[in-house]
Backbone as a chain_set.jsonl record, in Angstrom:
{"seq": "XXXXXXXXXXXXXXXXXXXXXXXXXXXXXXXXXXXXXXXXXXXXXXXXXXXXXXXXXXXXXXXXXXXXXXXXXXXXXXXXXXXXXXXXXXXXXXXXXXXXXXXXXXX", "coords": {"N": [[-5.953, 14.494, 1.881], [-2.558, 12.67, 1.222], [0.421, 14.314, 0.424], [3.045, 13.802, -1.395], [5.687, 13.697, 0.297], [4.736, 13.5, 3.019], [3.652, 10.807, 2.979], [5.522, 9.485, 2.546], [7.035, 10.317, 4.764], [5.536, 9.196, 6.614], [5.38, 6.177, 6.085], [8.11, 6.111, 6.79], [7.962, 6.576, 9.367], [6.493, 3.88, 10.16], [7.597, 2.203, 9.231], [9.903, 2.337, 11.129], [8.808, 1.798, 13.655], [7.958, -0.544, 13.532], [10.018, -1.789, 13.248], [11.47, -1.128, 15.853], [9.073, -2.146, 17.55], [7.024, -4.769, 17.948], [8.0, -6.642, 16.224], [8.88, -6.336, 12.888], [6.769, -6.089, 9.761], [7.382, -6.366, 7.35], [10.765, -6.178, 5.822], [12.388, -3.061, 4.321], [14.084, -4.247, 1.88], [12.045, -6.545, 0.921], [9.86, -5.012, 1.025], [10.64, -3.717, -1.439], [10.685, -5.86, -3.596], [8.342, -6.714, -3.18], [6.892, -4.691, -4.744], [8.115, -5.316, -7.233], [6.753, -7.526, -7.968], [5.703, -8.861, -11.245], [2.555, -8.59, -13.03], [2.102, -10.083, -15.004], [3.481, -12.843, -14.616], [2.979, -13.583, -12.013], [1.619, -16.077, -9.835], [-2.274, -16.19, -9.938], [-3.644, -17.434, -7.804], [-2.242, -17.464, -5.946], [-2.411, -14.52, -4.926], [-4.019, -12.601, -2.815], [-7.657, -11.503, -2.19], [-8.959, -8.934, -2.323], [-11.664, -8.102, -1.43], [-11.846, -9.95, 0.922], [-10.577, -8.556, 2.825], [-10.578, -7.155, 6.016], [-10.88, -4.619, 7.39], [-10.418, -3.011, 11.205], [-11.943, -0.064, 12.014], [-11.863, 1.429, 14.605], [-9.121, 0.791, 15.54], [-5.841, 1.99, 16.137], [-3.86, 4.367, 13.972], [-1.836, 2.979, 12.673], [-2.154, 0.431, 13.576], [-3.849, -0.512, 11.893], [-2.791, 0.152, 9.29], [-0.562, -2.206, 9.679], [-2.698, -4.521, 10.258], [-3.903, -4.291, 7.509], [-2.056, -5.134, 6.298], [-0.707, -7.361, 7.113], [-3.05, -8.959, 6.247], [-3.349, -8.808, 3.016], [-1.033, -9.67, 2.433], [0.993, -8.763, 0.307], [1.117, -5.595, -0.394], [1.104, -4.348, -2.92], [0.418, -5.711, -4.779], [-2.625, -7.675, -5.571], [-5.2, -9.39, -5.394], [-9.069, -8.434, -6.887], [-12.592, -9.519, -7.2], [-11.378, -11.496, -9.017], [-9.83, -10.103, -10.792], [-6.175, -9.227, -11.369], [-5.194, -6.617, -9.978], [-2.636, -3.899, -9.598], [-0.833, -2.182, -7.689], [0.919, 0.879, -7.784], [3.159, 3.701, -7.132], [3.209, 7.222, -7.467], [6.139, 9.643, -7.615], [6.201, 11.957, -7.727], [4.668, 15.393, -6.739], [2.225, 16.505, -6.781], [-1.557, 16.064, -5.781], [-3.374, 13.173, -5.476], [-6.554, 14.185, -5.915], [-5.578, 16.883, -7.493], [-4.42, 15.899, -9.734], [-6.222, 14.444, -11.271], [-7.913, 16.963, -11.372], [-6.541, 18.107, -13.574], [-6.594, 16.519, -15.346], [-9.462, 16.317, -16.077], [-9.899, 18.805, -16.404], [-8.303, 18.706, -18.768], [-9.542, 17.699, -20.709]], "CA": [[-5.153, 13.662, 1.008], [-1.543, 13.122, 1.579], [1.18, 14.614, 0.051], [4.375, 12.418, -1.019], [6.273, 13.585, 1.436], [4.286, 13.308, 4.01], [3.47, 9.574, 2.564], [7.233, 9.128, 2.407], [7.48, 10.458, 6.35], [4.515, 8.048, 7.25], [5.898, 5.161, 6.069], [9.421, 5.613, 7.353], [7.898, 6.317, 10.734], [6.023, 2.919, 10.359], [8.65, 0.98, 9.61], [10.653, 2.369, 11.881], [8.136, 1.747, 14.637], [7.59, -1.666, 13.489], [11.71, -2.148, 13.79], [11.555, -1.098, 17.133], [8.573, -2.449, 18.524], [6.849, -6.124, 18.346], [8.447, -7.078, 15.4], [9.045, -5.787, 11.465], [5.991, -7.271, 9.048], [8.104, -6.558, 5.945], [11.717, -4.613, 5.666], [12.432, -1.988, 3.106], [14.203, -4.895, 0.367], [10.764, -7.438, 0.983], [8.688, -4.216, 0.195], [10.653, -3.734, -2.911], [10.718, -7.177, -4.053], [7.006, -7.245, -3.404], [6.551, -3.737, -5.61], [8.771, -5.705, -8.11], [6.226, -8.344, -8.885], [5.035, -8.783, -12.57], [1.604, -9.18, -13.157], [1.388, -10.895, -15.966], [3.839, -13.594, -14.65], [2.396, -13.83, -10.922], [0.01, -17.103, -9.823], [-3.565, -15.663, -9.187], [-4.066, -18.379, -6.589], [-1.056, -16.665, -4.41], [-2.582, -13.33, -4.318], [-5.743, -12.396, -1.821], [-8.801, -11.323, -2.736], [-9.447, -7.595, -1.556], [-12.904, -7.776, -0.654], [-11.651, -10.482, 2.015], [-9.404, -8.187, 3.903], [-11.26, -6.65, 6.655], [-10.044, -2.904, 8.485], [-11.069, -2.168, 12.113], [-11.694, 1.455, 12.363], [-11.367, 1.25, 15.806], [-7.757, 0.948, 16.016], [-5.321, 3.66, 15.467], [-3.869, 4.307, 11.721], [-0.387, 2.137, 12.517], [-2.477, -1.268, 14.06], [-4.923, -0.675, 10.818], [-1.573, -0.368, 8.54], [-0.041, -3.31, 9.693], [-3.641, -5.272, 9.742], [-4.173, -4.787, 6.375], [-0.636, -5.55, 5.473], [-0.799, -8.857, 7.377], [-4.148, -9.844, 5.454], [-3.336, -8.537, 1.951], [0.263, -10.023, 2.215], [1.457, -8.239, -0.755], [0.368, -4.444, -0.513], [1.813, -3.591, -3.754], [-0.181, -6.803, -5.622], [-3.877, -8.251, -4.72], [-6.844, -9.543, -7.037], [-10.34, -7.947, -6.65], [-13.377, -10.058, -7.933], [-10.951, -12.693, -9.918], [-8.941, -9.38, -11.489], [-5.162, -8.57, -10.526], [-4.661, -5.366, -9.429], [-1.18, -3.943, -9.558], [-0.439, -0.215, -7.131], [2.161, 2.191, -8.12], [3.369, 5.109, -6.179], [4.281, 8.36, -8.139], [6.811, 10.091, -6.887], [5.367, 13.606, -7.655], [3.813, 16.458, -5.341], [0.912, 16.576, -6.284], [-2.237, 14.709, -4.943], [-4.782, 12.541, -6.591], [-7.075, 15.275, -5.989], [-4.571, 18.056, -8.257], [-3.872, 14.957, -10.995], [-7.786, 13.795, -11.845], [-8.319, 17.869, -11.595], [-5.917, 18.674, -14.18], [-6.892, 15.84, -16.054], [-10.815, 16.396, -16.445], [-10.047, 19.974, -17.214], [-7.565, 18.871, -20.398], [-10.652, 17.087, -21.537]], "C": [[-3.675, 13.872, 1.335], [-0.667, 13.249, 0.439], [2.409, 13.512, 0.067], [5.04, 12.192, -0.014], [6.087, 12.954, 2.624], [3.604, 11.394, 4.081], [4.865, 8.79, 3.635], [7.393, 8.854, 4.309], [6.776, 9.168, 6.623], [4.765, 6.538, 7.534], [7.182, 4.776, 6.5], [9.356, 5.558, 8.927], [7.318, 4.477, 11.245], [6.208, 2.268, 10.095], [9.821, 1.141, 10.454], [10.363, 1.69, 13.827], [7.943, 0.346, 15.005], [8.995, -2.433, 14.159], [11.749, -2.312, 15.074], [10.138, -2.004, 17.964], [8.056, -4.343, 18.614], [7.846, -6.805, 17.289], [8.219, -6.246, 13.548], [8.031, -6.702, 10.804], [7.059, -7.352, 7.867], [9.637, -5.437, 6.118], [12.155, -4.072, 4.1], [12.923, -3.133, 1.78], [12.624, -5.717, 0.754], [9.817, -6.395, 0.225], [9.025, -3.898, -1.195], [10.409, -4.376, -4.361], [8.785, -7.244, -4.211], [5.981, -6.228, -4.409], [6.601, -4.045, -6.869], [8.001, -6.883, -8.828], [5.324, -8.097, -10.326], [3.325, -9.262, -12.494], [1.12, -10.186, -14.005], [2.423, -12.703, -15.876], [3.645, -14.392, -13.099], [1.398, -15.033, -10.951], [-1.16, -16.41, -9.432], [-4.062, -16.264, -7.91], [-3.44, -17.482, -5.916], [-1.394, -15.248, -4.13], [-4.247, -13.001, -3.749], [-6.179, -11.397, -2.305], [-9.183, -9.656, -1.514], [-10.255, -7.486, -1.071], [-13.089, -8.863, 0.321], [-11.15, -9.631, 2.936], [-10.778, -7.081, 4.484], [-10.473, -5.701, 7.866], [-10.969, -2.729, 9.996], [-10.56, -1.093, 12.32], [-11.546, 2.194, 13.281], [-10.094, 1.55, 15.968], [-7.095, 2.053, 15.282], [-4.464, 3.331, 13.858], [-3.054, 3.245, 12.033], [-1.24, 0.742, 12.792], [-3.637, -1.569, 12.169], [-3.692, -0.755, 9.713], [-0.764, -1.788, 8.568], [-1.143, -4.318, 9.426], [-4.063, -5.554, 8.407], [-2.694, -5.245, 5.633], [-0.895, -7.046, 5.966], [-1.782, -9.515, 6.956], [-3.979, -9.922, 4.208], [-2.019, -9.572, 1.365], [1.046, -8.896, 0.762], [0.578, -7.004, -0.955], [0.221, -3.65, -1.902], [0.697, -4.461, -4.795], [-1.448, -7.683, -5.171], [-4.76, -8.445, -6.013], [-7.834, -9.244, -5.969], [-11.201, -8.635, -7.629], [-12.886, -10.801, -8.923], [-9.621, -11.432, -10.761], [-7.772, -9.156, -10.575], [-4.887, -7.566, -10.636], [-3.063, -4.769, -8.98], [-1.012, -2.192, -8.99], [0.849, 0.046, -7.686], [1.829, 3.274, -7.653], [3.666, 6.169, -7.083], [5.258, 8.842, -7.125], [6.689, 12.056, -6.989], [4.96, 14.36, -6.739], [2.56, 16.091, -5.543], [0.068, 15.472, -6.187], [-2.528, 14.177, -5.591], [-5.766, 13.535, -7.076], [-6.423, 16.218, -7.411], [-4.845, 17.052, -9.722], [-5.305, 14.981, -11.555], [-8.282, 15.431, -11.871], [-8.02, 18.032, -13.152], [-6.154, 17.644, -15.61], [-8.282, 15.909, -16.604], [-10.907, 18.006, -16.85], [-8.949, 20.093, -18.477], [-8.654, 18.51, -21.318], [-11.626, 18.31, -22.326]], "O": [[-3.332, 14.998, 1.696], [-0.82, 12.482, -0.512], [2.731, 12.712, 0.945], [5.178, 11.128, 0.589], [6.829, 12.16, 3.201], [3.188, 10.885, 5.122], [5.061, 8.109, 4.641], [7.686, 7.842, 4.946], [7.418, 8.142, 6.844], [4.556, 5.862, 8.541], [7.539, 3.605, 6.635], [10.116, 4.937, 9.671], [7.614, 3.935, 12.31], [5.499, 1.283, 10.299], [10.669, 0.254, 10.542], [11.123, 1.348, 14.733], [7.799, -0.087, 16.148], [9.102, -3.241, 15.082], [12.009, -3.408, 15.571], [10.4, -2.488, 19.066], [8.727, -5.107, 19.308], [8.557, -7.669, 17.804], [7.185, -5.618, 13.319], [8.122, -7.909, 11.025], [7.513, -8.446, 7.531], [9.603, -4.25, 6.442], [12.182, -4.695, 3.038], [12.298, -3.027, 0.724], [11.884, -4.741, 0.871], [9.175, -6.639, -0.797], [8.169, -3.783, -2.072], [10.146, -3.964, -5.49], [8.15, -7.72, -5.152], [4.853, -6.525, -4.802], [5.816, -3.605, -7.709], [8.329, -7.273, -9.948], [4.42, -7.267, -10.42], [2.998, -10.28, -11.884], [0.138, -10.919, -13.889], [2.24, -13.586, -16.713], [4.037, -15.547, -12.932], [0.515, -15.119, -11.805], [-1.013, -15.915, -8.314], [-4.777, -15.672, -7.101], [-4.083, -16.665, -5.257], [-0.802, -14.686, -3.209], [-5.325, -13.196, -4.311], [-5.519, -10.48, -2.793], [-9.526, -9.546, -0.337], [-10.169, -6.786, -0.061], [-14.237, -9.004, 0.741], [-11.313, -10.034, 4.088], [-11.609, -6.468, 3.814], [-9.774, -6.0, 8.834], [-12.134, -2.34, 9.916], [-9.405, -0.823, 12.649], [-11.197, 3.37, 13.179], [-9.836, 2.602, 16.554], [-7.449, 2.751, 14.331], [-4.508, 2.421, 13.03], [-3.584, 2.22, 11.605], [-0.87, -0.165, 12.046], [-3.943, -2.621, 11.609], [-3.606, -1.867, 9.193], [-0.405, -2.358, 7.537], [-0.901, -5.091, 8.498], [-4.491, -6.649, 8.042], [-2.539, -5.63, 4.475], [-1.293, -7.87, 5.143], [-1.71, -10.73, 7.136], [-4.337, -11.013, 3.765], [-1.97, -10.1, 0.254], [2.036, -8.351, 1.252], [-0.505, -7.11, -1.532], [-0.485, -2.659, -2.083], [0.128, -3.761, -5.632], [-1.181, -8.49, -4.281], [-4.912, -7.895, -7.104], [-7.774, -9.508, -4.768], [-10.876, -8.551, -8.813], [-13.658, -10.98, -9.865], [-8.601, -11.916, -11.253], [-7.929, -8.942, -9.373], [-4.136, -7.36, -11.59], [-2.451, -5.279, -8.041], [-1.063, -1.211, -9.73], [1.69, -0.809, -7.963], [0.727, 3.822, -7.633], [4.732, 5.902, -7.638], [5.209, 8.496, -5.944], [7.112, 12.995, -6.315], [4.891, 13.786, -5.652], [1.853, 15.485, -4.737], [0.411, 14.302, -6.357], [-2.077, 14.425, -6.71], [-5.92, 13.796, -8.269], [-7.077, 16.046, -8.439], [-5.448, 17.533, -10.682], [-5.42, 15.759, -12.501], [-9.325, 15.444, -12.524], [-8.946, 18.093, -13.961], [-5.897, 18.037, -16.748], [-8.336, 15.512, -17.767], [-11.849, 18.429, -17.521], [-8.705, 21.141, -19.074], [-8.722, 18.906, -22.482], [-12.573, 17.979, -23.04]]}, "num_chains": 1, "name": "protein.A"}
């Protein structure tokens, strides 16, 4: 599981990579703007359907990052089975793993 940081690094290498090499899919304001959408004021038509987007596991992590970015269009915002789905990043250390621990042992 990765760590923010190491999130953080990941993604600045892979838009940096993108900068430099065929072309940029999205730059840093587009990804904000596209973090920035509301859900409850978004069209459902305009956002793709998750269990369309298809990963080859074949290719290395960066061609599989950009592939699903160029199918999803909006990484931040997507509907699954008619529902919209809305990601958020923490900005915290710890993992998912640590969080859903610490959480099933408050229970």
């Amino acid at each position: 599981m990765f760590k923010m940081d190491e999130y953080r690094t990941s993604r600045e290498k892979y838009i940096e990579k993108n900068r430099e090499g065929i072309g940029m899919l999205m730059d840093v304001q587009e990804l904000k703007e596209l973090a920035g959408v509301d859900i409850c004021t978004v069209a459902k038509e305009s956002l793709v359907d998750i269990r369309d987007v298809k990963i080859d596991v074949s290719k290395s992590r960066e061609d599989r990052i950009s592939d699903y970015i160029r199918q999803v269009k909006n990484p931040y915002c997507f509907q699954c089975n008619g529902i919209i789905v809305k990601m958020n990043f923490c900005q915290s250390e710890g993992t998912l793993e640590d969080k859903l621990a610490g959480y099933f042992l408050s229970v």
